[in-house]
CSV table of C-alpha atoms in Angstrom, one decimal:
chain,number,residue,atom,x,y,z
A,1,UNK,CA,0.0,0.0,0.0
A,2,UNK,CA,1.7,3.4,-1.0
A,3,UNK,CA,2.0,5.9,1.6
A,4,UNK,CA,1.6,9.2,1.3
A,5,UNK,CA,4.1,11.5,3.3
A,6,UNK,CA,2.8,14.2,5.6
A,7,UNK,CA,5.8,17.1,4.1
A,8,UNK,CA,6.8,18.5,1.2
A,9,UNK,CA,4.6,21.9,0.3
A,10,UNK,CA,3.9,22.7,-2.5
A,11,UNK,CA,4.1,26.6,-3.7
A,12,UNK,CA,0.3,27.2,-4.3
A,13,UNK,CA,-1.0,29.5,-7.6
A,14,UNK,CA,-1.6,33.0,-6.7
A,15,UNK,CA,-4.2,35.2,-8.3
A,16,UNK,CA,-2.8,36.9,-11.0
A,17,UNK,CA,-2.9,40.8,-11.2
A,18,UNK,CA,-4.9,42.2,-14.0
A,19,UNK,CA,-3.5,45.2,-16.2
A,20,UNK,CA,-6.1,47.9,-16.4
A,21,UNK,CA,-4.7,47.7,-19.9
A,22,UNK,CA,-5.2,44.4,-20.7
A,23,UNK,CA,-7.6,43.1,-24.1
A,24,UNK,CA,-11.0,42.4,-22.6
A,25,UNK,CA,-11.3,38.4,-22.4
A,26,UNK,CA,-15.3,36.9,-23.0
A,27,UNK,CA,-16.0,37.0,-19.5
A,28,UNK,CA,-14.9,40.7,-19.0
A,29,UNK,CA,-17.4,41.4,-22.0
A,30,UNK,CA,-20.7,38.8,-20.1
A,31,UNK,CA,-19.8,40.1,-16.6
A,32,UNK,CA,-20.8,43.4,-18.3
A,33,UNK,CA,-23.4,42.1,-20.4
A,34,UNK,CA,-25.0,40.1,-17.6
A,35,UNK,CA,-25.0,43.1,-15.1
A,36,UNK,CA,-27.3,45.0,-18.1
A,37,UNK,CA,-29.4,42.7,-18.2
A,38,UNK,CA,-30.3,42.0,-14.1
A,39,UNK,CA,-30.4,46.0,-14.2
A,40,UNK,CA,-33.0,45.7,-16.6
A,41,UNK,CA,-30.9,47.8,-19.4
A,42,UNK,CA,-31.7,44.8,-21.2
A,43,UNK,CA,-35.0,43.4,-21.0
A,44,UNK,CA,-36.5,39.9,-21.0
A,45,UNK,CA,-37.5,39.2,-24.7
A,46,UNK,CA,-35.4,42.5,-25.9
A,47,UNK,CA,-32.9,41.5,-29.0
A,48,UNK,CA,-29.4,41.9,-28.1
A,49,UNK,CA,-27.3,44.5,-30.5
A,50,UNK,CA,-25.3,43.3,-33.2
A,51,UNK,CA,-21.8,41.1,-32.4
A,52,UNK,CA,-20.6,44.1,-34.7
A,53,UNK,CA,-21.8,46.5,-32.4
A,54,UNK,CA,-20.4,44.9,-29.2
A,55,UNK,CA,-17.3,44.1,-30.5
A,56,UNK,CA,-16.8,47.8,-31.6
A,57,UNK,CA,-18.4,49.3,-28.2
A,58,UNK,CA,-15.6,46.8,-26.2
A,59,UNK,CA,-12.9,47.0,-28.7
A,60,UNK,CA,-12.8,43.2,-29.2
A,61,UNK,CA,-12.8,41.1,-31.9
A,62,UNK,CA,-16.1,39.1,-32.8
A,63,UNK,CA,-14.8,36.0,-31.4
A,64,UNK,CA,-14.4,37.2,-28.2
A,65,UNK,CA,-18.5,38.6,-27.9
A,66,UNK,CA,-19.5,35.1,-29.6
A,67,UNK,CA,-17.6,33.3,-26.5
A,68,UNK,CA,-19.5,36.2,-24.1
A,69,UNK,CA,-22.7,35.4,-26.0
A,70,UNK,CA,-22.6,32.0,-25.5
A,71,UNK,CA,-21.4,32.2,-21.8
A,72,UNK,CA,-24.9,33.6,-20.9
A,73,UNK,CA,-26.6,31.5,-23.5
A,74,UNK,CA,-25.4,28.6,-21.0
A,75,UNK,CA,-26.5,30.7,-18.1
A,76,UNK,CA,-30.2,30.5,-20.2
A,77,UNK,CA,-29.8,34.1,-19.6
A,78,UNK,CA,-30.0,34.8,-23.9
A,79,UNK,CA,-31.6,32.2,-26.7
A,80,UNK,CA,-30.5,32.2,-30.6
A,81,UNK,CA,-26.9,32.7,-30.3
A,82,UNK,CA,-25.7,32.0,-33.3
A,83,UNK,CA,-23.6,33.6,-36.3
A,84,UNK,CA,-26.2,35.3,-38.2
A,85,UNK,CA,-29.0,37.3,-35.9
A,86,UNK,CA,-28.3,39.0,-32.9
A,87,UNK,CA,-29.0,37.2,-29.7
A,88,UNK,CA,-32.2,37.8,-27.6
A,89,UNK,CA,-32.9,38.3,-23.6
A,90,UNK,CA,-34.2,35.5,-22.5
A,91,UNK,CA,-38.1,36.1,-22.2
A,92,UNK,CA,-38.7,34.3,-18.5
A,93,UNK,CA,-35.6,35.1,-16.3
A,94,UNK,CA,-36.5,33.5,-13.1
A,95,UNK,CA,-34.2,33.3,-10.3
A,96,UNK,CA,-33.0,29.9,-11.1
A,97,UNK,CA,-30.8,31.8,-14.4
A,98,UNK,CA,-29.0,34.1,-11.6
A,99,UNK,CA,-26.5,31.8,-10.4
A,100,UNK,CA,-23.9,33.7,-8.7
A,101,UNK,CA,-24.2,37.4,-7.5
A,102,UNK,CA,-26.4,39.1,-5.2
A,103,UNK,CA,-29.7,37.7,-5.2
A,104,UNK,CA,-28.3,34.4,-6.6
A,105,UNK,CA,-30.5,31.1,-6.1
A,106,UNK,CA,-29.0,28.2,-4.7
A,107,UNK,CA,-29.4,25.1,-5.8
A,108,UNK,CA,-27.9,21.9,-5.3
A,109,UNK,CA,-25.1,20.9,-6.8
A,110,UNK,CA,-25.1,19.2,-9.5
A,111,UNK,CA,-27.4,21.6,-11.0
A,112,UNK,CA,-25.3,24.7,-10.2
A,113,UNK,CA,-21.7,23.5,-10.7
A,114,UNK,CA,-21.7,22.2,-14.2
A,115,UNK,CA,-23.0,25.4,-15.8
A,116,UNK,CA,-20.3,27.0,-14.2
A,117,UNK,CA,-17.7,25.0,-15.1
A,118,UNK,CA,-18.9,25.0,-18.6
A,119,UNK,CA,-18.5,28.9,-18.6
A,120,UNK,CA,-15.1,28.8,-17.1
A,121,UNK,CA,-13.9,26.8,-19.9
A,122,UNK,CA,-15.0,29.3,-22.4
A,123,UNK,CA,-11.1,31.4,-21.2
A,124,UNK,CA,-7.9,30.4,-22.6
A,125,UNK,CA,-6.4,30.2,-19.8
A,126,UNK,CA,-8.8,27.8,-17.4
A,127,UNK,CA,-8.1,27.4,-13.3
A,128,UNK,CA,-9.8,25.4,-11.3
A,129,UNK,CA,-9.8,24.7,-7.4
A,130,UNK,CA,-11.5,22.1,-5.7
A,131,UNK,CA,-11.9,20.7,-1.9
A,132,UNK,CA,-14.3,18.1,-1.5
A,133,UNK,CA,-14.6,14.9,0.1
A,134,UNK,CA,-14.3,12.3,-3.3
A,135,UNK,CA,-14.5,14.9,-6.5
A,136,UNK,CA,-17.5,13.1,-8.0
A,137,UNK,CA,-19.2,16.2,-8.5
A,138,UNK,CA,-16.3,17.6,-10.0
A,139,UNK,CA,-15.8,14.5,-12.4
A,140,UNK,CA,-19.1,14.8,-13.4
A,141,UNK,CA,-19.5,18.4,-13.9
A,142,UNK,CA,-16.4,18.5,-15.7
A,143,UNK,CA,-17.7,16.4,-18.8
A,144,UNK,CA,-19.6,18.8,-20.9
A,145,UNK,CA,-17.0,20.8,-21.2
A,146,UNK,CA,-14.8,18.2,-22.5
A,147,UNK,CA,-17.3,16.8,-24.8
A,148,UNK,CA,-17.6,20.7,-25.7
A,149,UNK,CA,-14.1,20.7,-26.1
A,150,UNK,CA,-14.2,17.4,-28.3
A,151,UNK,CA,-17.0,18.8,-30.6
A,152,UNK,CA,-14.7,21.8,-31.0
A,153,UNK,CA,-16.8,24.3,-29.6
A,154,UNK,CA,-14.0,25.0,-27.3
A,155,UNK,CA,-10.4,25.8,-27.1
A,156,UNK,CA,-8.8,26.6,-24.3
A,157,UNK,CA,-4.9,27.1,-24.3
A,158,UNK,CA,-4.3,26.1,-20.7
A,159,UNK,CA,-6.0,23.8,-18.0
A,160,UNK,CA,-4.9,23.7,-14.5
A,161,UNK,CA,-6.6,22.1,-11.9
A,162,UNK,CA,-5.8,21.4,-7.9
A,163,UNK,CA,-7.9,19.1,-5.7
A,164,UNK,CA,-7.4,19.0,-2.0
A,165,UNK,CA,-9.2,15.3,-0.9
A,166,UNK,CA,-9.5,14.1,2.9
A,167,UNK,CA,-5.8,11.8,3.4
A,168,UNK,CA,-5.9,8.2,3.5
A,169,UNK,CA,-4.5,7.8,6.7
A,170,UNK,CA,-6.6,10.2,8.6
A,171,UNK,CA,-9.8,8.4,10.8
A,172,UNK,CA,-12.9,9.7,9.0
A,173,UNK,CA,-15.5,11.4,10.1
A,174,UNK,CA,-17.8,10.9,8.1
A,175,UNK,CA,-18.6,8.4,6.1
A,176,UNK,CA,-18.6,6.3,9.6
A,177,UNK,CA,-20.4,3.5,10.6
A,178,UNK,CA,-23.3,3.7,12.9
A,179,UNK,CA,-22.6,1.3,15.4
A,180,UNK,CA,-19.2,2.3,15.1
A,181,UNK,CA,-17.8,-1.3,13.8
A,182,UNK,CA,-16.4,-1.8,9.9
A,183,UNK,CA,-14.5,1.2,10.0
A,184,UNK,CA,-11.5,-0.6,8.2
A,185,UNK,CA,-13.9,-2.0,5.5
A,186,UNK,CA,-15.9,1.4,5.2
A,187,UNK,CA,-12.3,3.2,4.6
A,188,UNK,CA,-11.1,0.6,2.3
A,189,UNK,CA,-14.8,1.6,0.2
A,190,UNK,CA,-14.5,5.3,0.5
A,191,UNK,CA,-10.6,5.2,-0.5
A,192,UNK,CA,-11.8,3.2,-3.5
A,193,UNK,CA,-14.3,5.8,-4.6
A,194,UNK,CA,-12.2,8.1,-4.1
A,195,UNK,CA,-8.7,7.2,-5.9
A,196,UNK,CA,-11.2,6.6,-8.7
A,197,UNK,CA,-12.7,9.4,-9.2
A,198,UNK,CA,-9.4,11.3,-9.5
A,199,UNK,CA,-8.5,8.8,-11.7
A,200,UNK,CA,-11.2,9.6,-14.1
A,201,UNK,CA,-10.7,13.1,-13.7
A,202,UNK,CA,-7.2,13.3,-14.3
A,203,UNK,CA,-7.4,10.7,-17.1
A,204,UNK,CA,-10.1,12.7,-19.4
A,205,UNK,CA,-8.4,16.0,-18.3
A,206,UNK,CA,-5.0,14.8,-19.6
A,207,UNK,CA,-6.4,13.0,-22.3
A,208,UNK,CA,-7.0,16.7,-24.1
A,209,UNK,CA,-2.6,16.9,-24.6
A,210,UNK,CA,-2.9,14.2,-26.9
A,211,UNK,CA,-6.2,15.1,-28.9
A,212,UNK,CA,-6.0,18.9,-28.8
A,213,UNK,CA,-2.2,20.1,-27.6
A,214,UNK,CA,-3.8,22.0,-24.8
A,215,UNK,CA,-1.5,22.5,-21.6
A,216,UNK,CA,-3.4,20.6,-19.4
A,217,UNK,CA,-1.6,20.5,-15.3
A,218,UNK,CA,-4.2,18.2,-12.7
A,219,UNK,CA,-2.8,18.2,-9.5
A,220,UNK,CA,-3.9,16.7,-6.2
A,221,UNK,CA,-3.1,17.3,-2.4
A,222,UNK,CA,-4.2,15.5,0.8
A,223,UNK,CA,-5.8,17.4,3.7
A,224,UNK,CA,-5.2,15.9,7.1
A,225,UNK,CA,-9.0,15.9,8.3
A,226,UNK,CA,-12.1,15.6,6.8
A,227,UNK,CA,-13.6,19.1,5.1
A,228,UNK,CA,-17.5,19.5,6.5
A,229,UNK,CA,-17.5,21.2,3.4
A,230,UNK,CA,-16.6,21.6,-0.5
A,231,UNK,CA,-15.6,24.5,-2.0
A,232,UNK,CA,-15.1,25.5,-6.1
A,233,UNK,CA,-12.9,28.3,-7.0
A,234,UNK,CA,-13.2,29.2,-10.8
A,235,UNK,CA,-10.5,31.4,-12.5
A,236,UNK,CA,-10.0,33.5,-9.4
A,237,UNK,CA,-13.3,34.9,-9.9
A,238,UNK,CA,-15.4,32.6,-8.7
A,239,UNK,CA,-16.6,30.8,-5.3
A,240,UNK,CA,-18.8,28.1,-5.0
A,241,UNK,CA,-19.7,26.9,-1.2
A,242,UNK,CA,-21.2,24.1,0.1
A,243,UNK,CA,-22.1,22.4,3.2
A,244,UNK,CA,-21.5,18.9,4.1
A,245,UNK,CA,-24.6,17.3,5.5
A,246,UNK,CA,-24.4,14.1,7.4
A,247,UNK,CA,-27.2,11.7,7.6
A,248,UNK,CA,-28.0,8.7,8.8
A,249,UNK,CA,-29.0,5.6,6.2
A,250,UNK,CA,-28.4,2.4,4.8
A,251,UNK,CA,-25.5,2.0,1.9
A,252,UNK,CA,-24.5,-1.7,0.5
A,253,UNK,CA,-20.7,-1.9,1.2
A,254,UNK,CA,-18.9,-4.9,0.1
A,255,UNK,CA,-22.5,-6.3,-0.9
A,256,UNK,CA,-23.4,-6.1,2.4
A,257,UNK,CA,-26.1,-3.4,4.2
A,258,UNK,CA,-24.2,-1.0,6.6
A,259,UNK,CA,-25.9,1.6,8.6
A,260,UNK,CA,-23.8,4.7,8.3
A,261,UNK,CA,-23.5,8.6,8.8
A,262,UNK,CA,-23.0,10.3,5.3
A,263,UNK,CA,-23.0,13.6,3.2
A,264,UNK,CA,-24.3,12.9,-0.4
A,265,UNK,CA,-22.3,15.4,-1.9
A,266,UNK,CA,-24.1,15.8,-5.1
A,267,UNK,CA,-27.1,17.3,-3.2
A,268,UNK,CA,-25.5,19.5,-1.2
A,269,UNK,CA,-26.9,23.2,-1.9
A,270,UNK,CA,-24.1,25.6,-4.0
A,271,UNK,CA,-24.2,29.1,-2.4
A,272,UNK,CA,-22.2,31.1,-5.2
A,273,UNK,CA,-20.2,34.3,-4.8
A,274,UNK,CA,-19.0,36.6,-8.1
A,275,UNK,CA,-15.7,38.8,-7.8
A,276,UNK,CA,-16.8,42.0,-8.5
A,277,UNK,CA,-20.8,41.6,-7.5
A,278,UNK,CA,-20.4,43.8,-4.8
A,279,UNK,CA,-18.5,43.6,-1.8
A,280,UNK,CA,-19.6,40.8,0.5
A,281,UNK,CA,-18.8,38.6,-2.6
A,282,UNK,CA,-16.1,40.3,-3.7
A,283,UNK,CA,-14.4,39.7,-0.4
A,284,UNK,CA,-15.9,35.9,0.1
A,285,UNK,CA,-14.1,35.1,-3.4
A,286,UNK,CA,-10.7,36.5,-2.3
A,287,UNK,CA,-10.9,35.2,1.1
A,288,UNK,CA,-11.5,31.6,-0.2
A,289,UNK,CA,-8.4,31.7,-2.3
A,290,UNK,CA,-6.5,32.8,0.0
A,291,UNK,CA,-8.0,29.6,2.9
A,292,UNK,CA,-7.2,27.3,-0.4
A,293,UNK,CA,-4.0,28.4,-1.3
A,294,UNK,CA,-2.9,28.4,2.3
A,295,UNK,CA,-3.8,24.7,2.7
A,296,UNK,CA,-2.0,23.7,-0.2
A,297,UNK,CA,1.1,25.3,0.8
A,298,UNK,CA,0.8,24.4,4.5
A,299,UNK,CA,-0.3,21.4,5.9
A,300,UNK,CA,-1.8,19.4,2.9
A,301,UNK,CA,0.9,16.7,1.4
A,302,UNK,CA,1.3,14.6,-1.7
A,303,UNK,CA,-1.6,12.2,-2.3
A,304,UNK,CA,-1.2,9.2,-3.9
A,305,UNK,CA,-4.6,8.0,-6.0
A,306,UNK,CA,-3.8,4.0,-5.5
A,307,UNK,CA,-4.6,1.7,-2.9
C-alpha cells in the first residue's frame, strides 16, 4: 500500500494581477453584459445589439462577444446565439438563471456547478480549485465541457486544476459507521471511490494533450482531516460553497447493508459568490483563495490515487 508523506509543500497559484490595460477576455465582456441585463438595461424578450456592435463598443474582436454570448446563453440568460442574428434576452428570467451574484438562487449541486464549469472553460487560460470529500461532483460536472471541447466548440490554451481530498490515513468522520464497527472495510470503500474518481478526472483532463495540444496540469493534495465542506474556485473569480450534511441511512458496502453517517455530496446546496458583485462577494471570493492556497502550501501533502 503506498503511503503518502505528511511534508513536502507545494508553492500554491496565486491570483494573477490584472493590467487595467489588458484586451477584454469573453467574460470581462458577459460580466458586463450580464449586469445589463439584471439591471434591466436589457429586458426579457429584448434583442441583443449586433456582435458588430459589441465588438466595436468593447474593442474586441467578434470571437471574443461570440464566447461572451454564448457564456450567458449557457447561463439561459440569452436564446439564438448563433452567427447570423443578434441574440435575444431571455423572455422568463427567473431566479434559477441568476446563479452567482447578489440575489443568486442556490441550488444543489449538480445543477449549479456544471454550468459553471462550462463557462469557465470558455477562457484560454482555465483554473480550477477544488476541496471536496471524493470529487465526484467535480468529475461529473467537468464532462460537458470536454465533450464541448471534443466537438470543437472549445479551445482553451491552458488547463490547470488542484484538488485537495481528505488523506488516507486520517480516521474519517464521516462516512462512519453507525454502530461504530467496519470502519476498516468502510475506509477501504471510500478510498476506492475516491482514488477513482481522480483517476477519471485526471485521465479525461489529460487525455485533451494528446487530442488537442492543450497544456493541461491536474494536481492533487491531501488534507489531514475531513472538510465539513466543499468549496469551487473558478479562474479566481469565482466561489462556489457548500455544506456537508451528514445523515444517517443504509448504503450496501462490500454487498453487504451498513448503517452509516454520510454527506451525499451531489445534493448538497451551492451558495455562489461573483468577484466584483459587490462587496460581500467580492471579499468571500478572495478570502476563499486565499483559505485554499494556504492549505495547499501548508499542511496538505502529496496524495497518492492507488490503494
Amino acid at each position: 500500500m503506498a503511503v503518502e508523506p505528511e511534508h513536502a509543500s507545494v508553492k500554491g497559484r496565486k491570483p494573477p494581477e490584472r493590467s487595467p490595460r489588458r484586451q477584454r477576455s469573453p467574460r470581462d465582456v458577459a460580466d458586463e453584459l450580464r449586469t445589463r441585463i439584471r439591471a434591466g438595461v436589457l429586458r426579457p424578450g429584448e434583442r441583443m445589439p449586433t456582435q458588430a456592435r459589441l465588438a466595436q463598443e468593447f474593442g474586441v474582436e467578434r470571437g471574443v462577444v461570440r464566447q461572451a454570448l454564448r457564456i450567458l446563453q449557457s447561463e439561459h440568460l440569452l436564446t439564438n446565439v448563433s452567427k447570423g442574428a443578434p441574440a435575444t434576452v431571455a423572455p422568463d428570467l427567473g431566479a434559477g438563471a441568476l446563479l452567482t451574484g447578489p440575489g443568486a438562487s442556490p441550488q444543489p449541486t449538480m445543477a449549479a456547478l456544471t454550468p459553471r464549469i462550462n463557462e469557465a472553460f470558455a477562457v484560454p487560460h482555465v483554473e480550477i480549485d477544488a476541496l471536496c470529500l471524493t470529487a465526484v461532483s467535480l468529475t461529473l460536472a467537468i464532462g460537458e465541457p470536454l465533450r464541448r471541447i471534443h466537438a470543437g466548440e472549445l479551445k482553451p490554451a491552458k488547463i490547470d486544476v488542484r484538488v485537495l481530498l481528505p488523506s488516507r490515513d486520517i480516521d474519517l468522520a464521516f462516512p462512519t459507521a453507525v454502530d461504530g464497527s467496519s470502519a476498516e472495510r468502510l475506509q477501504r470503500h471510500w478510498l476506492a471511490h475516491r482514488n477513482a474518481q481522480g483517476q477519471v478526472l485526471r485521465h479525461n483532463l489529460l487525455t485533451l494533450r494528446a487530442t488537442h495540444g492543450i497544456d493541461v496540469r491536474v494536481s492533487f493534495r491531501a488534507l489531514p482531516f475531513t472538510p465539513p465542506v466543499k468549496l469551487y474556485l473558478l479562474n479566481g473569480t469565482e466561489a462556489l460553497f457548500a455544506y456537508y450534511t451528514v445523515k444517517r441511512h443504509e448504503q450496501q458496502v462490500d454487498h453487504e447493508p451498513l448503517e452509516m453517517y454520510d454527506a451525499e455530496g451531489t445534493r448538497s446546496v451551492l451558495f455562489a459568490f461573483e468577484h466584483g458583485a459587490g462587496a460581500r462577494d467580492t471579499t468571500f471570493v478572495e478570502q476563499s483563495l486565499l483559505w485554499f492556497d494556504a492549505l495547499w502550501e501548508t499542511i496538505s501533502s502529496d496524495l497518492v490515487l492507488t490503494s
